[in-house]
Coordinates of C-alpha atoms and ligand atoms in Angstrom, one line a residue:
X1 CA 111.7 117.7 104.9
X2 CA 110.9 116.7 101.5
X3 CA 112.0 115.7 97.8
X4 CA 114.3 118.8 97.9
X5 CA 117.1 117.6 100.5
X6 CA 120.4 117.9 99.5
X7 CA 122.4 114.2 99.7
X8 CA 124.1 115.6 102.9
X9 CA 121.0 116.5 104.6
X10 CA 119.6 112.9 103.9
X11 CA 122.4 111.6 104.9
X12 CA 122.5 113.0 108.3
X13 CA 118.6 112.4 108.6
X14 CA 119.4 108.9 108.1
X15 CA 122.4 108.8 110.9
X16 CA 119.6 109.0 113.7
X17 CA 118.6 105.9 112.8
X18 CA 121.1 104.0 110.9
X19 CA 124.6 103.5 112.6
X20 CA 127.7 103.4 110.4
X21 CA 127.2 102.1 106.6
X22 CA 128.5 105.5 105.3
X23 CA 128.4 104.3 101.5
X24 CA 124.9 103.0 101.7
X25 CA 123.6 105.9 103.1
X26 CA 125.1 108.1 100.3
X27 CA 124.3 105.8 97.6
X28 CA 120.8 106.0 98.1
X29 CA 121.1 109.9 98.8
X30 CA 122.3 110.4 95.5
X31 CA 120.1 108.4 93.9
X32 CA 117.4 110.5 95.1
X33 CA 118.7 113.5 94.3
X34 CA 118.7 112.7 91.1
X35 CA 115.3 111.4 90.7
X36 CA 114.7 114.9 92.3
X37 CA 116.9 116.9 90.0
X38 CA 115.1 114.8 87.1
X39 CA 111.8 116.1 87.8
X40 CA 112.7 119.9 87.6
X41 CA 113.4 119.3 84.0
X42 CA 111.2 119.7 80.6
X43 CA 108.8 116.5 79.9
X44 CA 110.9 115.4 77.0
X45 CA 114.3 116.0 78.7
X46 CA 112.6 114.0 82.2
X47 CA 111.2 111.4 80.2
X48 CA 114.9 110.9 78.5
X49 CA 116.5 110.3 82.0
X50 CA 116.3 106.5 83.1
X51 CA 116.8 106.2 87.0
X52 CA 119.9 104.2 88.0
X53 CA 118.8 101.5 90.5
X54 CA 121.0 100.3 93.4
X55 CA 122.0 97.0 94.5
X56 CA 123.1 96.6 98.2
X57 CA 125.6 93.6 99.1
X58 CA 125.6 92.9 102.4
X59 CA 124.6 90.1 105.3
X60 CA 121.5 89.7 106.4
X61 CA 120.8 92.1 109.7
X62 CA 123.1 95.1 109.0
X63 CA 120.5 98.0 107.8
X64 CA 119.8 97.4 104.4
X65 CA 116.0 97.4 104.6
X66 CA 116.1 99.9 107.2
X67 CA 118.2 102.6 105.0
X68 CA 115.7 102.2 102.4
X69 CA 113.0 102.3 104.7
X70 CA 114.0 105.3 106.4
X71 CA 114.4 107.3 103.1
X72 CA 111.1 106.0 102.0
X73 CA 109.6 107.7 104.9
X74 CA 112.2 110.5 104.7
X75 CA 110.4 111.9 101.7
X76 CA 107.3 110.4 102.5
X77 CA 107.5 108.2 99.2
X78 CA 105.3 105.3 99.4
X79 CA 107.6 102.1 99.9
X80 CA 107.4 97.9 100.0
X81 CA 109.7 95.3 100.0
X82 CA 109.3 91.9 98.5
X83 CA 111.4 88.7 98.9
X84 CA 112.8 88.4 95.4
X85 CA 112.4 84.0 96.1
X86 CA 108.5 84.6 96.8
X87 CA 108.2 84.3 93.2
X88 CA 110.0 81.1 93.1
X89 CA 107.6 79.5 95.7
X90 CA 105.7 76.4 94.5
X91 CA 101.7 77.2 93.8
X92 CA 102.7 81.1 93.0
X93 CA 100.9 79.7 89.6
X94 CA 102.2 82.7 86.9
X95 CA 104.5 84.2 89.5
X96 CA 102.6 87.4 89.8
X97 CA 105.7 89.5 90.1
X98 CA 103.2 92.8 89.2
X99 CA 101.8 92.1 92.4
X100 CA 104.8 93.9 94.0
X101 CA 103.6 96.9 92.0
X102 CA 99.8 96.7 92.7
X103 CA 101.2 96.9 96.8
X104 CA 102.9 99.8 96.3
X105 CA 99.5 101.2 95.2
X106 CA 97.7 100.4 97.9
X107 CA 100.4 101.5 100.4
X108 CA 100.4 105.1 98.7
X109 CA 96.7 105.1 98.2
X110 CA 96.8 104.2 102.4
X111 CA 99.3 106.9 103.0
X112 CA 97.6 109.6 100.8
X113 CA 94.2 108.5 102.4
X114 CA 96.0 108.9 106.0
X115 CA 96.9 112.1 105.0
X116 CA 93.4 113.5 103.5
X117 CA 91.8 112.4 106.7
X118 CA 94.4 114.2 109.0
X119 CA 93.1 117.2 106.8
X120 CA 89.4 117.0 107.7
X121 CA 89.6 115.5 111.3
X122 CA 88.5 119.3 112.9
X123 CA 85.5 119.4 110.7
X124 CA 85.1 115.5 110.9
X125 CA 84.7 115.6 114.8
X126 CA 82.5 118.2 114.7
X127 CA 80.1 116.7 112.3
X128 CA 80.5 113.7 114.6
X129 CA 79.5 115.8 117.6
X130 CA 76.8 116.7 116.0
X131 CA 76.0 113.6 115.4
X132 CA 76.5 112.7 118.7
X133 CA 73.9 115.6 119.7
X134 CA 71.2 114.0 117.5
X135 CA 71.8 110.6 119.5
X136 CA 71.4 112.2 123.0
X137 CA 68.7 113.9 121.8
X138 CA 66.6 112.1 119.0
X139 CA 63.7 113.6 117.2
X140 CA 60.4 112.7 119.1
X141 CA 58.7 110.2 117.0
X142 CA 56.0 112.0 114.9
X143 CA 52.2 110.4 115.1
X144 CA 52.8 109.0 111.3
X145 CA 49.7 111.0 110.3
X146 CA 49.9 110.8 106.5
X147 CA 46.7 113.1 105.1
X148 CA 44.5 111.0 102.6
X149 CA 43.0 113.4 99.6
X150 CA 40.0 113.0 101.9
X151 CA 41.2 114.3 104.8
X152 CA 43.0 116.8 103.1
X153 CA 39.2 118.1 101.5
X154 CA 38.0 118.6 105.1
X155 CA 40.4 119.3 107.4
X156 CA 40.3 123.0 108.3
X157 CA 42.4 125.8 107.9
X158 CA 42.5 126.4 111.6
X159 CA 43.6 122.6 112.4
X160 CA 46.5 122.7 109.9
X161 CA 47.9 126.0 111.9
X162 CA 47.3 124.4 114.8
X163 CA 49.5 121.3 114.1
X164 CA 51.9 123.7 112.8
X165 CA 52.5 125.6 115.8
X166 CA 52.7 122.0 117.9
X167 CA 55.5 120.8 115.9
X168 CA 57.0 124.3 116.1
X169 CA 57.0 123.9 119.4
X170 CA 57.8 121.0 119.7
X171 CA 61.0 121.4 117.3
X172 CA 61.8 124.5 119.4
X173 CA 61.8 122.2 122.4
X174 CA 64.3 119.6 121.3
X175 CA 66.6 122.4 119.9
X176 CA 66.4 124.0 123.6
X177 CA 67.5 120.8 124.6
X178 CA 70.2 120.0 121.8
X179 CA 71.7 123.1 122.4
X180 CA 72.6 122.7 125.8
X181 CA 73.5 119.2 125.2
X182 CA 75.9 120.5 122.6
X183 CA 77.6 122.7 125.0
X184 CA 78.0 120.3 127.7
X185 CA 79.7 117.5 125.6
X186 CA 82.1 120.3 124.2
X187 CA 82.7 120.6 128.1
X188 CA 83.7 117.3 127.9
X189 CA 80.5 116.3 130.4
X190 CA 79.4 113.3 128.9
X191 CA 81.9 111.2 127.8
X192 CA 80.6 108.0 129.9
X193 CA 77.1 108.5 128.4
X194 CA 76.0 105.5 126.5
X195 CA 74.8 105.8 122.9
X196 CA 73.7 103.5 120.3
X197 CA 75.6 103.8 117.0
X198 CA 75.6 101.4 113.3
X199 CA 78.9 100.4 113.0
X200 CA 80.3 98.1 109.7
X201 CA 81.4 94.8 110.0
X202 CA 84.0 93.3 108.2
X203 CA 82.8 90.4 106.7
X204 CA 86.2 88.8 106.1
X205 CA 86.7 85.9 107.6
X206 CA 84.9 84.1 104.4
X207 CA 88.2 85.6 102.5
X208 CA 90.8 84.6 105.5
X209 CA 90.1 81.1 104.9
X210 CA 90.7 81.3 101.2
X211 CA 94.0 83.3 101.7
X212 CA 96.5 81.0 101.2
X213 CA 94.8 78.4 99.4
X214 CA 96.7 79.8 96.3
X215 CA 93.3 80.3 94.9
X216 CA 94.5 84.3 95.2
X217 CA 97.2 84.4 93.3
X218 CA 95.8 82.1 90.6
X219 CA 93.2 83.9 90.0
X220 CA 95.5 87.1 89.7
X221 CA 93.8 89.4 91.9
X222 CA 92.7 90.4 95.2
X223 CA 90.3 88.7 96.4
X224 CA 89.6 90.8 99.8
X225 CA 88.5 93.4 97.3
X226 CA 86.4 91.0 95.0
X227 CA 84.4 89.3 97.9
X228 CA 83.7 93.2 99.8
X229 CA 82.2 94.1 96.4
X230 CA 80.2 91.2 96.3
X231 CA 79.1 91.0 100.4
X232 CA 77.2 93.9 101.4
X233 CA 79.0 95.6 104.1
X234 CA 77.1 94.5 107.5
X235 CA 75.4 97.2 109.4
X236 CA 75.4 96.3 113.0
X237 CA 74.2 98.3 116.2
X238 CA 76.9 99.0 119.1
X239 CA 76.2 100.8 122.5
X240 CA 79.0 102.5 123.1
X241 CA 80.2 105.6 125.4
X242 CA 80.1 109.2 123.8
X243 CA 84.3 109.1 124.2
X244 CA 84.3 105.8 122.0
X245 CA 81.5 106.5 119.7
X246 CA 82.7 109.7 119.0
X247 CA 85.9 107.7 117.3
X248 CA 84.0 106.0 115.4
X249 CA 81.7 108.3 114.1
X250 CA 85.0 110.8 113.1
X251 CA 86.3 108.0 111.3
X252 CA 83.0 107.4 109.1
X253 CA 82.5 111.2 109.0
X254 CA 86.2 111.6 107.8
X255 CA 85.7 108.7 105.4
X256 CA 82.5 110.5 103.9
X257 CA 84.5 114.0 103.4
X258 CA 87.9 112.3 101.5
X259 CA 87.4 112.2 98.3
X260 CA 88.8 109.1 97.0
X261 CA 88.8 109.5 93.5
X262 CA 91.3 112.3 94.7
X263 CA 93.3 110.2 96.3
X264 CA 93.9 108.1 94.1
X265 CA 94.6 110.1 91.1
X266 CA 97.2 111.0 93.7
X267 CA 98.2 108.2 94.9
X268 CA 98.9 106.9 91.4
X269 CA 101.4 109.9 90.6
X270 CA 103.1 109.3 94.0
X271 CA 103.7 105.9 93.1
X272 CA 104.9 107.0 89.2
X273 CA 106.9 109.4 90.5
X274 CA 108.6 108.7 94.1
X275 CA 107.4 104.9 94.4
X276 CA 110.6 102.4 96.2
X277 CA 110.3 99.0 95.5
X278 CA 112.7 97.4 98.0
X279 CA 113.4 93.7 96.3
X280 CA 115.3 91.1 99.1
X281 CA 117.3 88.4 98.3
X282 CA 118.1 89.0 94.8
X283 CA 120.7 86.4 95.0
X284 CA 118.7 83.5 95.5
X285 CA 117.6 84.0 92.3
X286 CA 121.0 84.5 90.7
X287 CA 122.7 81.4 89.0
X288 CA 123.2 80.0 86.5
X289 CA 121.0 77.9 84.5
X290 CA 122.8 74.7 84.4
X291 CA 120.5 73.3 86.4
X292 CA 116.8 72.7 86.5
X293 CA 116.0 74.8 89.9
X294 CA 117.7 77.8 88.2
X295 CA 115.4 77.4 85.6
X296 CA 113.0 78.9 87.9
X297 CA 115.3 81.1 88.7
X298 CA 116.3 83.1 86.1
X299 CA 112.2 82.6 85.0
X300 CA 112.1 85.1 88.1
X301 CA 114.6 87.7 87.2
X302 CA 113.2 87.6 83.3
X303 CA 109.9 88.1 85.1
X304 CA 110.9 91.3 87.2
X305 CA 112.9 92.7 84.5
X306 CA 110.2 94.2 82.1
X307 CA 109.0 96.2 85.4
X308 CA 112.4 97.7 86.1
X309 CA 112.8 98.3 82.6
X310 CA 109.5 100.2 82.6
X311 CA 106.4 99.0 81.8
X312 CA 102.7 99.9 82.3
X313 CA 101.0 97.9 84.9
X314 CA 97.0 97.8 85.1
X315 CA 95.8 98.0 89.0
X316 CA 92.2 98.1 90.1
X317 CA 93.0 101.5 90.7
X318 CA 94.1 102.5 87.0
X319 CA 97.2 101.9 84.9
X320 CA 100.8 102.4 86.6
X321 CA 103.6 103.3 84.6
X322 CA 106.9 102.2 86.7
X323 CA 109.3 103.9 84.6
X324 CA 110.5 105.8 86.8
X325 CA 109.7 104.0 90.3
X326 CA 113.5 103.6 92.4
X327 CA 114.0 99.6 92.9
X328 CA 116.9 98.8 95.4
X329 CA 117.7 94.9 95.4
X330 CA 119.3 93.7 98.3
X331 CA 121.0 90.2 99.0
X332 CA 123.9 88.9 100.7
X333 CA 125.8 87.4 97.7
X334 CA 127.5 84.7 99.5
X335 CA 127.6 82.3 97.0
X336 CA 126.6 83.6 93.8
X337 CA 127.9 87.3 92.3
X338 CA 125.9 90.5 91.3
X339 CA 127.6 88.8 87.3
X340 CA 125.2 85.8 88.0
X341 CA 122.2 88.0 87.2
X342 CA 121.1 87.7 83.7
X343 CA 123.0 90.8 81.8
X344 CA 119.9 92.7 81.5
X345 CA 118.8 93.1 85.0
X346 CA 122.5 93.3 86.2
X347 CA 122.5 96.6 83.7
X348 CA 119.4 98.2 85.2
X349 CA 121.4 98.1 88.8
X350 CA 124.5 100.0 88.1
X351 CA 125.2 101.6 91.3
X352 CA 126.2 99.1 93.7
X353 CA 127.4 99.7 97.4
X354 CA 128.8 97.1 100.0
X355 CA 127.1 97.1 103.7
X356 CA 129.9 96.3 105.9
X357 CA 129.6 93.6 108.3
X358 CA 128.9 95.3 112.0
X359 CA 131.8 95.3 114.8
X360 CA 131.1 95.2 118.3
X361 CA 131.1 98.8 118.4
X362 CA 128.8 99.1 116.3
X363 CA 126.5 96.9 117.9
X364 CA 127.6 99.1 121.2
X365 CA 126.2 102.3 119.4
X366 CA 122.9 100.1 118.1
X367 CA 121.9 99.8 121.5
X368 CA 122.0 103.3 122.4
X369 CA 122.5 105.6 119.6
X370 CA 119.5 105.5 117.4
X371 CA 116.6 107.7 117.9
X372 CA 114.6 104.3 118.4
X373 CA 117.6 102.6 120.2
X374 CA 116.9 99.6 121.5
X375 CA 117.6 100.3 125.1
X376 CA 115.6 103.3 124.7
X377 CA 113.0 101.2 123.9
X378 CA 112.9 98.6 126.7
X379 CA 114.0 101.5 129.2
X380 CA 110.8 103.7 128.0
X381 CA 108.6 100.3 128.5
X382 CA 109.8 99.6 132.0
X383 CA 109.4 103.5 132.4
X384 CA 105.6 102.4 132.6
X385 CA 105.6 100.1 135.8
X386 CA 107.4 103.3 137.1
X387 CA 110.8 101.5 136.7
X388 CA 113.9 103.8 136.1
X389 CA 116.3 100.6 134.1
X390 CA 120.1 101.8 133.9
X391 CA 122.6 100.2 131.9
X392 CA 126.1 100.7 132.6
X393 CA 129.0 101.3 129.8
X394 CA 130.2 97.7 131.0
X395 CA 126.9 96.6 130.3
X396 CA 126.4 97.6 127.3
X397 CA 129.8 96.3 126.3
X398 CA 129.2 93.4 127.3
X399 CA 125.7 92.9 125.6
X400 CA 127.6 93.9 122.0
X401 CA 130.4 91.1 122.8
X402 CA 127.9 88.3 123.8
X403 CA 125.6 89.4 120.4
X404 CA 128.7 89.4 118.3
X405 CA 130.0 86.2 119.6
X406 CA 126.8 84.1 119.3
X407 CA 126.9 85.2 115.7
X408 CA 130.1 84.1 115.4
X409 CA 129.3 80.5 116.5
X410 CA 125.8 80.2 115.5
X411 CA 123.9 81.7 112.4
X412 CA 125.9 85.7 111.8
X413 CA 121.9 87.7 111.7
X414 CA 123.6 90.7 112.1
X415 CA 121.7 93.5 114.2
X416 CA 118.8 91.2 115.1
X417 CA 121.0 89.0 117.6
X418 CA 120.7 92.4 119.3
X419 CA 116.5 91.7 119.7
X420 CA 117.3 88.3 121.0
X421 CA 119.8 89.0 123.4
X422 CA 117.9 92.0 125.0
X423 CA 114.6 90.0 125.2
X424 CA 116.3 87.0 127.3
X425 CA 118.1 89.3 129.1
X426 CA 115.4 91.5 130.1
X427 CA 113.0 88.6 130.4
X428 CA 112.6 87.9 134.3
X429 CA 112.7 91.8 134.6
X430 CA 110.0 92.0 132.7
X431 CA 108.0 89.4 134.2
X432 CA 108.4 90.9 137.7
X433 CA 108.3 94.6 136.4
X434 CA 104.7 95.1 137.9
X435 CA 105.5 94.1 141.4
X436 CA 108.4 94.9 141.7
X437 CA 109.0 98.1 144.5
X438 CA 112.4 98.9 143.3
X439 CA 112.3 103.0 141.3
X440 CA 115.8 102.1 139.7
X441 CA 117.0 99.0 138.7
X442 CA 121.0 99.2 137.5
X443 CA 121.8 96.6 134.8
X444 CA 125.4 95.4 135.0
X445 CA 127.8 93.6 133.2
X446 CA 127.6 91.2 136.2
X447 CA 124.0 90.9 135.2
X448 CA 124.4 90.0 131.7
X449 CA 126.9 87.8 132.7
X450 CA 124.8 85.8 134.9
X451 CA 121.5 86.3 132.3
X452 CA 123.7 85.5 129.2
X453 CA 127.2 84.1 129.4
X454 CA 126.0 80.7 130.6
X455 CA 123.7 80.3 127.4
X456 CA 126.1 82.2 125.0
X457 CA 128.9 79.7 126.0
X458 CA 127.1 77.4 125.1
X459 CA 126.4 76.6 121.3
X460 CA 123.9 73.7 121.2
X461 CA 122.2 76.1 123.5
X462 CA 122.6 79.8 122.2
X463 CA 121.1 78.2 119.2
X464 CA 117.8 77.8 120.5
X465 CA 117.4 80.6 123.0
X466 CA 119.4 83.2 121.6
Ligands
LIG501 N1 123.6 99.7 111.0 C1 122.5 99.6 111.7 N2 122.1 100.6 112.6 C2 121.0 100.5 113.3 N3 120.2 99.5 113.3 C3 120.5 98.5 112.5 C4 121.6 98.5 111.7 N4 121.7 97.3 111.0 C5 120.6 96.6 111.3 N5 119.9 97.3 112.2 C6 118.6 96.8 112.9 O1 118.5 95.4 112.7 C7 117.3 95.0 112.2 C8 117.4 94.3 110.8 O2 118.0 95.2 109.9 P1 117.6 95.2 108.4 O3 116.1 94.9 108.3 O4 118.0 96.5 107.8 O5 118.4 94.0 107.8 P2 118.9 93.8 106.3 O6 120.3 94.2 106.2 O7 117.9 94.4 105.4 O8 118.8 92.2 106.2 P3 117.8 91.3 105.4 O9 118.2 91.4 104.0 O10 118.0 90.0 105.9 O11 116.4 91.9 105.6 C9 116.4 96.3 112.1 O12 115.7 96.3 113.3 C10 117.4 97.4 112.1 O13 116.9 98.5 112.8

């Protein structure tokens, strides 16, 4: 799995998890590709070849985000999505629209980091076993005998090899003892003992009350970072059992063998070369500029623009050019049109691709098909109060009609009626799931009708609880 599938094989990668929305799915497959084909070529030819962005049309709830999502994570290319009207909001002073950049850093440098400490977990637990060995068994505490130059005149030859061959001893001693401590915790024999171990404290809740305050984005940075530079990281003692402790020493022993400046150097070429920048509701800031709110508006797209045209952007981390980083905007265009995008930006998006609106059959296949289906997901749940849930075909059915109806009458949020529905109809279950005695419990479509049809009939109703 990797930069090098073929558009079919993404394709049918992406058909675990996404149901229908055919076009979608090769759209972005292509678009890939060629970002793959691209960088098999000479610098100058590479450098030559813009990437052609995509703009999904489509209601809200019907896999947009999730395609892109899944192909992020397909090829492992680091991925965020922004809500293109953010930068509209009143106090985002300067509308930092870099800031959707400077995330995507972070989330590589996080996913490269992730993947650097997977690398050095074996040695990192043993070091932290070892560690762990030191804390069972500590050195005895020397007498702090520190020789003044007049001791060290008339103490004798014979006293000094004395004292030599005590602490020999004594150092022979407590590696007797480590030794066979060493072998019993790597028989697992001591995982309830109780050690004392210096864990760091976050010393963020100073910064949680100042998120928010718009002081963040005013001052154009990130603050969390600014304030753990300035506040010494807090050492504090914890007495915890070898089986915990032994976490947290891994971690910090991991931490110490990743080299960061590593990871970030490639982190910052993940994010030139395979970075996704997933930008929602690019319609909201489409209009045009007769009147004063689209002012604003088109302020936002002119803002965004020079990024998707390529610039360089300077992170903490080091300079980002975004050149060739795949942006998918997204939005549902009900009222204004992909042509009510200032020219420029409507050029950088050339390949477009329709989501289609989802039928009750698709909603039928939602439920079940996916790898993470939604049933699967309550079902494995239950599965750990030792309840066996079954849903019947005529359940199921019946689940899709009520979700697509109450979209009908209330607000259409696609898929995510789905989440609703299930919850309320699953909600006394799972309330009495840990006392209840039944192994198997067979949901009907007399059972949704009795959870559900009362409330989905009714509209002033649905609208609250559904
Ligand atoms: N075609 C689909 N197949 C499987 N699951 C889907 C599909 N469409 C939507 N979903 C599920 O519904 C939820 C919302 O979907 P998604 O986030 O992709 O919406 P969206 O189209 O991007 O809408 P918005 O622009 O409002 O975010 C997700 O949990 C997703 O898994």
């Amino acid at each position: 799995m990797g930069m090098d599938m073929s558009p079919k094989q993404i394709v049918s990668e992406l058909d675990k998890y996404i149901i229908g929305q055919h076009k979608a799915k090769k759209s972005v497959a292509i678009a890939l590709r060629n970002r793959y084909r691209r960088m098999q070529l000479d610098e100058k030819m590479r450098d030559e070849i813009v990437p052609k962005n995509i703009l999904m049309i489509g209601p809200t709830g019907v896999g947009k985000t999730e395609i892109a999502r899944r192909l992020a994570k397909l090829v492992g290319a680091p991925f965020v999505k922004v809500e293109a009207t953010k930068f509209t909001e009143v106090g985002y002073v300067g509308r930092d629209v870099e800031s959707m950049v400077r995330d995507l850093v972070e989330m590589a440098i996080r996913m490269v980091k992730e993947e650097k400490m997977k690398d050095v977990q074996d040695k990192a637990k043993e070091l932290a076993n070892q560690r762990l060995v030191k804390l069972i068994v500590p050195v005895a505490k020397k007498k702090q005998h520190t020789k003044n130059p007049f001791e060290m005149l008339f103490a004798g030859q014979q006293s000094s090899d004395e004292e030599t061959d005590e602490t020999a001893e004594k150092e022979q001693e407590i590696e007797t003892k480590r030794n066979r401590i060493a072998h019993q915790l790597a028989l697992g024999e001591l995982e309830d003992t109780i050690v004392t171990i210096e864990v760091e404290e976050n010393s963020s809740s100073m910064f949680d009350m100042l998120q928010g305050s718009g002081m963040e984005q005013q001052m154009g940075m990130n603050m969390q970072d600014a304030f753990s530079q300035l506040m010494p990281k807090k050492k504090k003692k914890r007495k915890l059992p070898v089986s915990e402790a032994r976490k947290v020493l891994t971690q910090q022993e991991a931490d110490k063998l990743v080299d960061m400046d590593e990871v970030i150097q490639i982190a910052l070429n993940k994010v030139e070369q395979s970075g996704m920048i997933f930008i929602d509701e690019i319609d909201k800031v489409a209009g045009k500029s007769d009147q004063q709110a689209n002012v604003s508006r088109e302020g936002v797209q002119r803002d965004i623009l020079p990024i998707i045209e390529g610039s360089t952007i300077v992170t903490k981390y080091g300079a980002v050019k975004t050149d060739h980083i795949l942006f998918i905007a997204a939005g549902a265009f009900h009222m204004a049109k992909p042509s009510d995008l200032i020219p420029e930006l409507q050029g950088r998006f050339p390949i477009r691709v329709e989501l289609e609106k989802l039928s009750v059959d698709d909603f039928k296949k939602i439920l079940v098909e996916p790898s993470n289906a939604l049933l699967k997901q309550y079902q494995a749940l239950l599965k750990t109060e030792g309840i066996e849930v079954v849903f019947t075909d005529e359940a199921i059915t019946r689940l899709a009609e009520v979700a697509y109806e109450v979209n009908q009458e209330t607000d259409n949020i696609g898929a995510r009626r789905l989440h609703t529905i299930l919850e309320k109809l699953l909600e006394d279950l799972s309330y009495e799931a840990s006392d209840v005695m039944m192994p198997t419990i067979e949901i009907t479509a007399g059972y949704v009708n009795e959870k559900l049809s009362s409330i989905a009939g009714n509209k002033d109703l649905s609208q609250y609880i559904l």
